[in-house]
mmCIF file of C-alpha atoms in Angstrom:
data_model
loop_
_atom_site.group_PDB
_atom_site.id
_atom_site.type_symbol
_atom_site.label_atom_id
_atom_site.label_comp_id
_atom_site.label_asym_id
_atom_site.label_seq_id
_atom_site.Cartn_x
_atom_site.Cartn_y
_atom_site.Cartn_z
ATOM 1 C CA MET A 1346 0.000 0.000 0.000
ATOM 2 C CA ASN A 1347 1.464 3.348 -1.057
ATOM 3 C CA LYS A 1348 1.608 5.832 1.808
ATOM 4 C CA GLY A 1349 1.272 9.500 0.994
ATOM 5 C CA VAL A 1350 3.567 12.264 2.210
ATOM 6 C CA ALA A 1351 1.893 14.585 4.712
ATOM 7 C CA ILE A 1352 1.275 18.269 4.030
ATOM 8 C CA THR A 1353 1.310 20.111 7.347
ATOM 9 C CA GLY A 1354 1.583 23.769 6.322
ATOM 10 C CA MET A 1355 0.823 26.130 3.431
ATOM 11 C CA GLY A 1356 1.611 29.721 2.528
ATOM 12 C CA ILE A 1357 0.611 31.825 -0.462
ATOM 13 C CA ILE A 1358 0.575 35.346 -1.838
ATOM 14 C CA SER A 1359 -1.131 36.039 -5.155
ATOM 15 C CA ALA A 1360 -3.250 38.541 -7.043
ATOM 16 C CA ILE A 1361 -6.328 37.409 -5.087
ATOM 17 C CA GLY A 1362 -4.891 37.467 -1.588
ATOM 18 C CA ASN A 1363 -1.885 37.880 0.668
ATOM 19 C CA ASN A 1364 -2.446 34.636 2.610
ATOM 20 C CA VAL A 1365 -4.275 31.307 2.429
ATOM 21 C CA GLU A 1366 -7.555 32.575 3.875
ATOM 22 C CA GLU A 1367 -7.791 35.539 1.503
ATOM 23 C CA ASN A 1368 -7.089 33.293 -1.489
ATOM 24 C CA TYR A 1369 -9.769 30.788 -0.500
ATOM 25 C CA ASN A 1370 -12.390 33.478 0.071
ATOM 26 C CA ALA A 1371 -11.698 34.906 -3.388
ATOM 27 C CA LEU A 1372 -11.922 31.462 -5.008
ATOM 28 C CA ILE A 1373 -15.335 30.594 -3.602
ATOM 29 C CA SER A 1374 -16.730 34.068 -4.255
ATOM 30 C CA GLY A 1375 -15.498 34.217 -7.857
ATOM 31 C CA LYS A 1376 -13.311 37.272 -7.263
ATOM 32 C CA THR A 1377 -10.624 37.646 -9.923
ATOM 33 C CA GLY A 1378 -7.283 39.379 -9.471
ATOM 34 C CA VAL A 1379 -6.754 39.969 -13.192
ATOM 35 C CA SER A 1380 -6.733 43.615 -14.330
ATOM 36 C CA LYS A 1381 -4.863 46.161 -16.444
ATOM 37 C CA ILE A 1382 -1.145 46.582 -15.679
ATOM 38 C CA SER A 1383 -0.513 49.187 -12.974
ATOM 39 C CA LYS A 1384 2.970 48.527 -11.552
ATOM 40 C CA ILE A 1385 5.201 47.968 -14.584
ATOM 41 C CA THR A 1386 6.124 50.595 -17.164
ATOM 42 C CA THR A 1387 5.622 48.865 -20.506
ATOM 43 C CA ILE A 1388 4.368 49.752 -23.966
ATOM 44 C CA HIS A 1389 1.891 46.886 -23.538
ATOM 45 C CA LYS A 1390 0.282 48.506 -20.490
ATOM 46 C CA ASP A 1391 -3.121 48.983 -22.107
ATOM 47 C CA ALA A 1392 -2.931 46.029 -24.477
ATOM 48 C CA ILE A 1393 -3.031 43.115 -22.036
ATOM 49 C CA LYS A 1394 -4.326 42.143 -18.599
ATOM 50 C CA VAL A 1395 -2.304 40.543 -15.794
ATOM 51 C CA GLY A 1396 -2.609 39.267 -12.236
ATOM 52 C CA GLU A 1397 -0.636 41.701 -10.046
ATOM 53 C CA ILE A 1398 -0.083 41.546 -6.293
ATOM 54 C CA ASP A 1399 -1.223 44.784 -4.710
ATOM 55 C CA LEU A 1400 1.914 45.358 -2.609
ATOM 56 C CA THR A 1401 5.033 47.322 -3.514
ATOM 57 C CA ASN A 1402 8.543 45.965 -3.058
ATOM 58 C CA ALA A 1403 9.023 48.437 -0.203
ATOM 59 C CA GLN A 1404 5.981 47.015 1.599
ATOM 60 C CA LEU A 1405 7.243 43.459 1.072
ATOM 61 C CA GLU A 1406 10.703 44.431 2.360
ATOM 62 C CA GLU A 1407 9.083 45.921 5.441
ATOM 63 C CA GLN A 1408 7.241 42.667 6.133
ATOM 64 C CA LEU A 1409 10.565 40.826 6.059
ATOM 65 C CA GLY A 1410 12.407 43.465 8.077
ATOM 66 C CA LEU A 1411 15.033 44.046 5.390
ATOM 67 C CA THR A 1412 17.503 46.932 5.445
ATOM 68 C CA PRO A 1413 17.661 49.362 2.475
ATOM 69 C CA GLU A 1414 20.916 47.920 1.115
ATOM 70 C CA ASN A 1415 19.327 44.528 0.372
ATOM 71 C CA ASN A 1416 19.427 43.143 -3.173
ATOM 72 C CA TYR A 1417 16.228 41.094 -3.051
ATOM 73 C CA SER A 1418 14.309 40.698 -6.289
ATOM 74 C CA ARG A 1419 10.514 40.735 -6.149
ATOM 75 C CA THR A 1420 10.614 36.980 -6.786
ATOM 76 C CA ALA A 1421 12.698 36.487 -3.627
ATOM 77 C CA LEU A 1422 10.478 38.801 -1.588
ATOM 78 C CA LEU A 1423 7.279 36.997 -2.554
ATOM 79 C CA GLY A 1424 8.866 33.576 -2.074
ATOM 80 C CA ALA A 1425 10.225 34.372 1.382
ATOM 81 C CA ILE A 1426 6.852 35.659 2.567
ATOM 82 C CA ALA A 1427 4.950 32.601 1.302
ATOM 83 C CA ALA A 1428 7.541 30.135 2.652
ATOM 84 C CA LYS A 1429 7.525 31.758 6.101
ATOM 85 C CA GLN A 1430 3.728 31.600 6.130
ATOM 86 C CA ALA A 1431 3.903 27.870 5.359
ATOM 87 C CA VAL A 1432 6.393 27.177 8.164
ATOM 88 C CA ALA A 1433 4.277 29.154 10.641
ATOM 89 C CA ASN A 1434 1.145 27.323 9.482
ATOM 90 C CA ALA A 1435 2.911 24.007 10.148
ATOM 91 C CA GLN A 1436 3.577 25.250 13.709
ATOM 92 C CA ILE A 1437 7.317 24.689 13.377
ATOM 93 C CA THR A 1438 9.137 26.458 16.183
ATOM 94 C CA ASP A 1439 12.585 24.953 15.631
ATOM 95 C CA ILE A 1440 13.161 24.338 11.951
ATOM 96 C CA LYS A 1441 16.417 22.522 12.681
ATOM 97 C CA ASP A 1442 14.824 19.891 14.931
ATOM 98 C CA TYR A 1443 14.546 17.582 11.901
ATOM 99 C CA ARG A 1444 16.478 17.192 8.669
ATOM 100 C CA THR A 1445 14.831 19.961 6.664
ATOM 101 C CA GLY A 1446 15.377 20.965 3.041
ATOM 102 C CA LEU A 1447 14.057 23.509 0.551
ATOM 103 C CA VAL A 1448 13.099 22.866 -3.069
ATOM 104 C CA SER A 1449 12.038 26.122 -4.684
ATOM 105 C CA SER A 1450 11.261 26.950 -8.290
ATOM 106 C CA THR A 1451 11.281 30.014 -10.503
ATOM 107 C CA SER A 1452 11.413 31.109 -14.129
ATOM 108 C CA VAL A 1453 11.843 34.864 -13.764
ATOM 109 C CA GLY A 1454 14.400 34.752 -10.959
ATOM 110 C CA GLY A 1455 15.847 38.225 -10.352
ATOM 111 C CA MET A 1456 15.355 39.639 -13.836
ATOM 112 C CA ASP A 1457 12.763 42.160 -12.644
ATOM 113 C CA MET A 1458 15.596 44.106 -11.004
ATOM 114 C CA THR A 1459 18.331 43.486 -13.573
ATOM 115 C CA GLU A 1460 16.118 44.676 -16.418
ATOM 116 C CA LYS A 1461 15.150 47.753 -14.394
ATOM 117 C CA TYR A 1462 18.759 48.900 -14.027
ATOM 118 C CA PHE A 1463 20.188 47.447 -17.229
ATOM 119 C CA TYR A 1464 21.344 50.793 -18.634
ATOM 120 C CA GLN A 1465 22.786 52.006 -15.330
ATOM 121 C CA TYR A 1466 25.175 49.198 -14.399
ATOM 122 C CA LEU A 1467 28.342 50.671 -15.901
ATOM 123 C CA GLU A 1468 27.795 54.116 -14.353
ATOM 124 C CA ASP A 1469 26.107 53.359 -11.033
ATOM 125 C CA GLU A 1470 27.852 50.974 -8.643
ATOM 126 C CA ALA A 1471 24.909 51.172 -6.229
ATOM 127 C CA VAL A 1472 22.721 49.043 -8.500
ATOM 128 C CA GLN A 1473 25.373 46.500 -9.431
ATOM 129 C CA LYS A 1474 24.311 44.455 -6.388
ATOM 130 C CA TYR A 1475 21.260 43.259 -8.319
ATOM 131 C CA ILE A 1476 23.439 41.411 -10.830
ATOM 132 C CA GLU A 1477 24.261 38.909 -8.073
ATOM 133 C CA GLY A 1478 20.527 38.401 -7.531
ATOM 134 C CA HIS A 1479 19.751 37.693 -11.174
ATOM 135 C CA HIS A 1480 20.237 33.930 -11.346
ATOM 136 C CA ALA A 1481 17.386 31.532 -10.589
ATOM 137 C CA GLY A 1482 19.048 30.076 -7.508
ATOM 138 C CA ASP A 1483 19.395 33.438 -5.746
ATOM 139 C CA SER A 1484 15.736 33.614 -4.718
ATOM 140 C CA THR A 1485 15.984 30.079 -3.319
ATOM 141 C CA GLN A 1486 19.081 30.983 -1.315
ATOM 142 C CA LYS A 1487 17.370 34.045 0.126
ATOM 143 C CA ILE A 1488 14.283 32.040 1.078
ATOM 144 C CA ALA A 1489 16.538 29.498 2.801
ATOM 145 C CA GLN A 1490 18.274 32.307 4.713
ATOM 146 C CA GLN A 1491 14.927 33.714 5.818
ATOM 147 C CA LEU A 1492 13.949 30.248 7.082
ATOM 148 C CA GLY A 1493 17.307 29.611 8.720
ATOM 149 C CA ILE A 1494 18.143 26.489 6.684
ATOM 150 C CA GLU A 1495 20.773 27.802 4.272
ATOM 151 C CA GLN A 1496 23.157 25.018 5.327
ATOM 152 C CA SER A 1497 20.621 22.293 4.515
ATOM 153 C CA LEU A 1498 19.731 20.671 1.192
ATOM 154 C CA VAL A 1499 18.657 23.714 -0.834
ATOM 155 C CA THR A 1500 18.005 23.451 -4.562
ATOM 156 C CA THR A 1501 16.179 25.176 -7.398
ATOM 157 C CA ILE A 1502 14.002 23.741 -10.167
ATOM 158 C CA SER A 1503 13.303 25.680 -13.359
ATOM 159 C CA THR A 1504 11.258 23.650 -15.819
ATOM 160 C CA ALA A 1505 8.928 26.422 -16.969
ATOM 161 C CA CYS A 1506 5.280 26.063 -15.962
ATOM 162 C CA SER A 1507 5.755 22.627 -14.360
ATOM 163 C CA SER A 1508 8.490 23.849 -12.000
ATOM 164 C CA ALA A 1509 6.628 24.010 -8.680
ATOM 165 C CA ALA A 1510 4.840 20.730 -9.369
ATOM 166 C CA ASN A 1511 8.253 19.159 -9.904
ATOM 167 C CA ALA A 1512 9.468 20.741 -6.659
ATOM 168 C CA ILE A 1513 6.583 19.050 -4.832
ATOM 169 C CA MET A 1514 7.388 15.746 -6.495
ATOM 170 C CA PHE A 1515 11.094 15.989 -5.653
ATOM 171 C CA GLY A 1516 10.335 16.934 -2.061
ATOM 172 C CA ALA A 1517 7.998 13.973 -1.651
ATOM 173 C CA ARG A 1518 10.613 11.618 -3.064
ATOM 174 C CA LEU A 1519 13.289 12.993 -0.718
ATOM 175 C CA ILE A 1520 11.056 12.145 2.225
ATOM 176 C CA LYS A 1521 9.993 8.745 0.902
ATOM 177 C CA SER A 1522 13.618 7.766 0.289
ATOM 178 C CA GLY A 1523 14.576 8.751 3.827
ATOM 179 C CA LYS A 1524 16.967 11.500 2.724
ATOM 180 C CA LEU A 1525 15.062 14.207 4.629
ATOM 181 C CA ASP A 1526 12.342 14.383 7.276
ATOM 182 C CA ARG A 1527 10.813 17.668 6.149
ATOM 183 C CA VAL A 1528 10.927 19.631 2.882
ATOM 184 C CA ILE A 1529 9.506 23.074 2.112
ATOM 185 C CA VAL A 1530 8.431 22.969 -1.542
ATOM 186 C CA GLY A 1531 6.901 25.427 -3.978
ATOM 187 C CA GLY A 1532 7.734 28.313 -6.252
ATOM 188 C CA SER A 1533 7.837 32.054 -6.801
ATOM 189 C CA ASP A 1534 7.692 34.272 -9.869
ATOM 190 C CA CYS A 1535 7.102 37.982 -10.262
ATOM 191 C CA LEU A 1536 5.993 39.896 -13.329
ATOM 192 C CA SER A 1537 8.707 41.382 -15.515
ATOM 193 C CA LYS A 1538 8.938 43.145 -18.850
ATOM 194 C CA PHE A 1539 11.036 40.261 -20.160
ATOM 195 C CA THR A 1540 8.233 37.735 -19.697
ATOM 196 C CA ILE A 1541 5.562 40.146 -20.899
ATOM 197 C CA ASN A 1542 7.552 40.835 -24.086
ATOM 198 C CA GLY A 1543 8.379 37.169 -24.547
ATOM 199 C CA PHE A 1544 4.824 35.930 -24.282
ATOM 200 C CA LYS A 1545 3.639 38.841 -26.433
ATOM 201 C CA THR A 1546 6.064 37.682 -29.120
ATOM 202 C CA LEU A 1547 4.519 34.222 -28.937
ATOM 203 C CA MET A 1548 1.138 35.897 -29.545
ATOM 204 C CA ILE A 1549 -0.544 34.038 -26.682
ATOM 205 C CA LEU A 1550 -1.432 36.944 -24.378
ATOM 206 C CA SER A 1551 -5.045 38.058 -24.078
ATOM 207 C CA ASP A 1552 -6.299 41.640 -23.926
ATOM 208 C CA THR A 1553 -9.325 40.390 -21.983
ATOM 209 C CA ASP A 1554 -9.867 38.113 -18.978
ATOM 210 C CA ASN A 1555 -8.718 34.612 -19.905
ATOM 211 C CA THR A 1556 -11.356 31.993 -20.694
ATOM 212 C CA PRO A 1557 -10.040 28.431 -20.196
ATOM 213 C CA PHE A 1558 -11.625 25.667 -22.301
ATOM 214 C CA ASP A 1559 -13.840 28.157 -24.134
ATOM 215 C CA GLU A 1560 -14.158 27.967 -27.916
ATOM 216 C CA ASN A 1561 -13.472 31.712 -28.159
ATOM 217 C CA ARG A 1562 -10.428 31.782 -25.862
ATOM 218 C CA LYS A 1563 -7.870 34.403 -26.882
ATOM 219 C CA GLY A 1564 -4.859 33.554 -24.725
ATOM 220 C CA LEU A 1565 -3.474 33.751 -21.217
ATOM 221 C CA ASN A 1566 -3.023 36.491 -18.630
ATOM 222 C CA LEU A 1567 0.380 36.465 -16.941
ATOM 223 C CA GLY A 1568 0.418 36.668 -13.156
ATOM 224 C CA GLU A 1569 2.804 36.878 -10.211
ATOM 225 C CA ALA A 1570 2.621 34.783 -7.063
ATOM 226 C CA ALA A 1571 4.432 32.536 -4.616
ATOM 227 C CA ALA A 1572 3.233 29.465 -2.754
ATOM 228 C CA PHE A 1573 4.917 26.883 -0.558
ATOM 229 C CA LEU A 1574 3.893 23.711 1.248
ATOM 230 C CA VAL A 1575 5.553 21.944 4.157
ATOM 231 C CA LEU A 1576 5.943 18.221 3.523
ATOM 232 C CA GLU A 1577 6.740 15.994 6.493
ATOM 233 C CA SER A 1578 7.322 12.304 7.071
ATOM 234 C CA GLU A 1579 4.955 10.056 8.994
ATOM 235 C CA GLU A 1580 7.468 9.889 11.818
ATOM 236 C CA VAL A 1581 7.554 13.676 12.235
ATOM 237 C CA VAL A 1582 3.772 13.898 12.131
ATOM 238 C CA ARG A 1583 3.405 11.115 14.663
ATOM 239 C CA ALA A 1584 6.070 12.470 17.018
ATOM 240 C CA GLY A 1585 4.508 15.931 17.078
ATOM 241 C CA ASN A 1586 0.899 14.739 16.912
ATOM 242 C CA LYS A 1587 0.591 17.172 14.013
ATOM 243 C CA LYS A 1588 -2.484 18.135 12.040
ATOM 244 C CA VAL A 1589 -2.288 16.935 8.445
ATOM 245 C CA LEU A 1590 -3.930 19.154 5.828
ATOM 246 C CA ALA A 1591 -3.762 16.535 3.052
ATOM 247 C CA TYR A 1592 -1.308 14.095 1.483
ATOM 248 C CA VAL A 1593 0.800 14.061 -1.660
ATOM 249 C CA LYS A 1594 -0.395 10.712 -2.913
ATOM 250 C CA GLY A 1595 0.913 10.469 -6.474
ATOM 251 C CA TYR A 1596 3.020 12.328 -9.002
ATOM 252 C CA GLY A 1597 4.349 11.977 -12.517
ATOM 253 C CA ASN A 1598 6.554 13.914 -14.912
ATOM 254 C CA ALA A 1599 6.857 13.381 -18.643
ATOM 255 C CA ASN A 1600 8.053 15.154 -21.749
ATOM 256 C CA ASP A 1601 6.150 14.973 -25.008
ATOM 257 C CA ALA A 1602 9.272 16.127 -26.967
ATOM 258 C CA HIS A 1603 6.978 17.906 -29.407
ATOM 259 C CA HIS A 1604 7.914 21.601 -29.555
ATOM 260 C CA GLN A 1605 9.840 24.282 -27.654
ATOM 261 C CA THR A 1606 6.709 26.098 -26.477
ATOM 262 C CA ALA A 1607 3.674 24.150 -27.698
ATOM 263 C CA SER A 1608 2.159 20.971 -26.298
ATOM 264 C CA SER A 1609 1.346 17.954 -28.426
ATOM 265 C CA GLU A 1610 -2.110 18.408 -29.948
ATOM 266 C CA ASN A 1611 -2.969 14.897 -28.795
ATOM 267 C CA GLY A 1612 -1.925 15.620 -25.211
ATOM 268 C CA ASP A 1613 0.883 13.053 -25.170
ATOM 269 C CA GLY A 1614 2.848 14.651 -22.323
ATOM 270 C CA ALA A 1615 -0.162 15.328 -20.115
ATOM 271 C CA THR A 1616 -1.459 11.806 -20.707
ATOM 272 C CA LEU A 1617 1.851 10.238 -19.683
ATOM 273 C CA ALA A 1618 2.132 12.468 -16.599
ATOM 274 C CA MET A 1619 -1.378 11.608 -15.405
ATOM 275 C CA GLU A 1620 -0.806 7.892 -16.042
ATOM 276 C CA LYS A 1621 2.398 7.972 -13.997
ATOM 277 C CA ALA A 1622 0.770 9.904 -11.145
ATOM 278 C CA LEU A 1623 -2.120 7.430 -10.966
ATOM 279 C CA LYS A 1624 0.345 4.530 -10.951
ATOM 280 C CA VAL A 1625 2.406 6.035 -8.106
ATOM 281 C CA ALA A 1626 -0.796 6.738 -6.153
ATOM 282 C CA GLU A 1627 -2.030 3.198 -6.867
ATOM 283 C CA MET A 1628 -5.301 4.683 -8.084
ATOM 284 C CA ARG A 1629 -7.597 4.282 -11.043
ATOM 285 C CA PRO A 1630 -8.986 7.187 -13.093
ATOM 286 C CA GLU A 1631 -12.382 6.759 -11.432
ATOM 287 C CA ASP A 1632 -10.792 7.475 -8.038
ATOM 288 C CA ILE A 1633 -10.225 11.144 -8.960
ATOM 289 C CA ASP A 1634 -12.931 13.472 -7.657
ATOM 290 C CA TYR A 1635 -11.803 16.791 -9.115
ATOM 291 C CA ILE A 1636 -9.176 18.067 -11.545
ATOM 292 C CA ASN A 1637 -7.515 21.443 -11.118
ATOM 293 C CA ALA A 1638 -6.586 21.809 -14.772
ATOM 294 C CA HIS A 1639 -3.581 23.647 -16.140
ATOM 295 C CA GLY A 1640 -6.107 25.462 -18.329
ATOM 296 C CA THR A 1641 -4.163 28.463 -19.612
ATOM 297 C CA ALA A 1642 -6.830 29.551 -22.142
ATOM 298 C CA THR A 1643 -4.402 29.325 -25.046
ATOM 299 C CA SER A 1644 -5.589 27.617 -28.196
ATOM 300 C CA ASN A 1645 -2.956 24.901 -27.985
ATOM 301 C CA ASN A 1646 -2.946 24.101 -24.257
ATOM 302 C CA ASP A 1647 -6.667 23.654 -23.720
ATOM 303 C CA LEU A 1648 -6.976 21.435 -26.798
ATOM 304 C CA SER A 1649 -4.009 19.325 -25.709
ATOM 305 C CA GLU A 1650 -5.110 18.988 -22.082
ATOM 306 C CA GLY A 1651 -8.718 18.289 -23.049
ATOM 307 C CA ARG A 1652 -7.675 15.452 -25.335
ATOM 308 C CA ALA A 1653 -5.486 14.081 -22.551
ATOM 309 C CA PHE A 1654 -8.526 14.066 -20.225
ATOM 310 C CA LEU A 1655 -10.439 12.016 -22.775
ATOM 311 C CA ARG A 1656 -7.545 9.571 -23.166
ATOM 312 C CA ILE A 1657 -7.294 9.026 -19.387
ATOM 313 C CA PHE A 1658 -10.911 9.261 -18.246
ATOM 314 C CA GLY A 1659 -12.908 8.400 -21.378
ATOM 315 C CA ASN A 1660 -16.483 9.594 -21.105
ATOM 316 C CA LYS A 1661 -16.321 9.734 -17.297
ATOM 317 C CA ILE A 1662 -14.259 12.889 -16.837
ATOM 318 C CA PRO A 1663 -14.412 14.178 -13.228
ATOM 319 C CA ASP A 1664 -15.489 17.710 -12.395
ATOM 320 C CA PHE A 1665 -12.720 20.020 -13.565
ATOM 321 C CA SER A 1666 -11.899 23.700 -13.659
ATOM 322 C CA SER A 1667 -8.961 26.039 -14.155
ATOM 323 C CA THR A 1668 -8.116 28.671 -11.549
ATOM 324 C CA LYS A 1669 -5.967 30.711 -13.973
ATOM 325 C CA PRO A 1670 -8.764 33.318 -14.432
ATOM 326 C CA TYR A 1671 -8.295 34.233 -10.755
ATOM 327 C CA THR A 1672 -4.521 34.686 -10.590
ATOM 328 C CA GLY A 1673 -3.301 34.716 -14.153
ATOM 329 C CA HIS A 1674 -0.679 32.188 -15.207
ATOM 330 C CA THR A 1675 2.047 32.462 -12.571
ATOM 331 C CA LEU A 1676 4.595 30.447 -14.564
ATOM 332 C CA ALA A 1677 6.981 28.493 -12.311
ATOM 333 C CA ALA A 1678 4.812 29.218 -9.267
ATOM 334 C CA ALA A 1679 1.640 27.830 -10.873
ATOM 335 C CA GLY A 1680 2.041 24.268 -9.584
ATOM 336 C CA GLY A 1681 2.514 25.569 -6.031
ATOM 337 C CA ILE A 1682 -0.421 27.965 -6.233
ATOM 338 C CA GLU A 1683 -2.703 25.245 -7.529
ATOM 339 C CA ALA A 1684 -1.399 22.739 -4.979
ATOM 340 C CA VAL A 1685 -2.573 25.080 -2.219
ATOM 341 C CA TYR A 1686 -5.915 25.416 -4.014
ATOM 342 C CA ALA A 1687 -6.171 21.625 -4.348
ATOM 343 C CA VAL A 1688 -5.584 21.119 -0.623
ATOM 344 C CA LEU A 1689 -8.149 23.818 0.213
ATOM 345 C CA ALA A 1690 -10.629 22.088 -2.092
ATOM 346 C CA ILE A 1691 -10.116 18.819 -0.192
ATOM 347 C CA GLN A 1692 -10.351 20.485 3.214
ATOM 348 C CA ASN A 1693 -13.559 22.314 2.347
ATOM 349 C CA ASN A 1694 -15.103 19.782 -0.055
ATOM 350 C CA THR A 1695 -15.440 22.583 -2.577
ATOM 351 C CA ILE A 1696 -14.871 22.847 -6.328
ATOM 352 C CA TYR A 1697 -14.037 26.289 -7.692
ATOM 353 C CA PRO A 1698 -15.745 27.775 -10.734
ATOM 354 C CA ASN A 1699 -13.966 28.061 -14.070
ATOM 355 C CA LEU A 1700 -14.603 31.781 -14.559
ATOM 356 C CA ASN A 1701 -15.560 33.325 -17.921
ATOM 357 C CA PHE A 1702 -16.562 30.057 -19.620
ATOM 358 C CA GLU A 1703 -19.410 30.330 -22.150
ATOM 359 C CA THR A 1704 -18.986 28.119 -25.217
ATOM 360 C CA PRO A 1705 -17.657 24.523 -25.368
ATOM 361 C CA MET A 1706 -14.767 23.895 -27.744
ATOM 362 C CA LYS A 1707 -15.749 22.467 -31.119
ATOM 363 C CA GLU A 1708 -13.246 19.603 -30.832
ATOM 364 C CA PHE A 1709 -15.062 18.001 -27.883
ATOM 365 C CA ASN A 1710 -17.976 18.578 -25.544
ATOM 366 C CA LEU A 1711 -16.014 19.246 -22.357
ATOM 367 C CA VAL A 1712 -17.658 21.685 -19.963
ATOM 368 C CA PRO A 1713 -15.779 22.798 -16.828
ATOM 369 C CA GLN A 1714 -17.463 23.493 -13.520
ATOM 370 C CA THR A 1715 -18.754 27.075 -13.768
ATOM 371 C CA GLN A 1716 -20.261 27.539 -10.306
ATOM 372 C CA THR A 1717 -18.857 26.977 -6.826
ATOM 373 C CA LYS A 1718 -19.869 23.422 -5.992
ATOM 374 C CA GLU A 1719 -19.912 21.549 -2.700
ATOM 375 C CA LYS A 1720 -18.947 17.906 -3.107
ATOM 376 C CA GLU A 1721 -17.193 15.284 -0.999
ATOM 377 C CA LEU A 1722 -13.600 15.357 -2.237
ATOM 378 C CA ASN A 1723 -11.129 12.661 -1.324
ATOM 379 C CA THR A 1724 -8.727 13.160 -4.230
ATOM 380 C CA VAL A 1725 -7.733 16.099 -6.416
ATOM 381 C CA LEU A 1726 -5.498 15.845 -9.478
ATOM 382 C CA SER A 1727 -3.539 18.954 -10.462
ATOM 383 C CA ASN A 1728 -1.841 19.417 -13.845
ATOM 384 C CA SER A 1729 1.086 21.699 -14.678
ATOM 385 C CA LEU A 1730 2.125 21.608 -18.320
ATOM 386 C CA GLY A 1731 5.260 23.537 -19.205
ATOM 387 C CA PHE A 1732 7.216 24.850 -22.162
ATOM 388 C CA GLY A 1733 9.539 22.352 -23.744
ATOM 389 C CA GLY A 1734 6.847 19.707 -23.287
ATOM 390 C CA ASN A 1735 7.684 19.278 -19.590
ATOM 391 C CA CYS A 1736 4.404 18.021 -18.126
ATOM 392 C CA SER A 1737 3.703 17.166 -14.478
ATOM 393 C CA THR A 1738 0.769 15.858 -12.477
ATOM 394 C CA VAL A 1739 0.374 15.721 -8.695
ATOM 395 C CA ILE A 1740 -2.444 13.885 -6.910
ATOM 396 C CA PHE A 1741 -3.519 15.086 -3.475
ATOM 397 C CA SER A 1742 -5.670 13.039 -1.120
ATOM 398 C CA LYS A 1743 -7.553 13.374 2.132
ATOM 399 C CA LYS A 1744 -6.179 10.110 3.457
ATOM 400 C CA SER A 1745 -2.696 8.613 3.417
#
């Protein structure tokens, strides 16, 4: 019998809330965080919509008690806040009492600051400090420092949109293999002009609110967020008589090797990832109660993921919805954000509405859940399908 890995704490900051409670309240009330750009100076300001967090860097620095000479990127600031929330939620008072590691993920890293001062580096030594914070691992190192575990196993995953899901999977495997007793897992990404310009070049950004699985979908809304979960072994949970929020029951990663940015039209990668996750969880497709879909509202992704649903579940597809219309697509953080949402769904026996849906896609008659729905949920499957065909699935359960 496969035992799941316990989730004992969660933390999140996104466009719909600065903590877990605020995020959940927005989800069940249908409150979106997607709007016109207000915090980044870009020529695309009025052409697209994004999911921005309504806090300045200065306000985030104040929360963390940082001095003015810090070189934190916004990615590091958001990640540190969410990770510290997760540790506090897990009621950890001495983080070094067990072998504890950190697996964090990001795509943007520190580029929000390096792009801001790009033309000043040669003349202004005061801003050269941000060059050291540019690389993807810097935000992870800063999160580890904030948690007091910088001497532990600390590593970064950057596999595009599947990154945080892969961090969760790696953390669970570290615990199952006995390498660590506790792992903080998740991801953080902020908005930057680089990503806005890049996705604009791909012509997959929408000028309206995104509409996952809708025939008339126009593209995605980028978003910024950070979310982390605390994973702990059975021994730690038992020794501390700890409350378990849910379990990481299964996981799978696959690559459809189809295209640099597009998914296979037949959903090969997503199908393989879901098959692997079900196998690890020792479950059948009919055991899944709800799917938190990747659902980016791009023409390619929704077609690919929908076909993968049909290949796995046939004509008995569980209730499903995408939460991207709430937060925007938060890139490397997406798997962490949606993991928190999956656990909240299990805890509250609630399925979130797929906002903005109106017309089923012509390729198949798949209709997501469009209203908040109360239903007994024992298992939730969450998909994260990344660029380069890197596809990951994590299954969360109420019981081990």
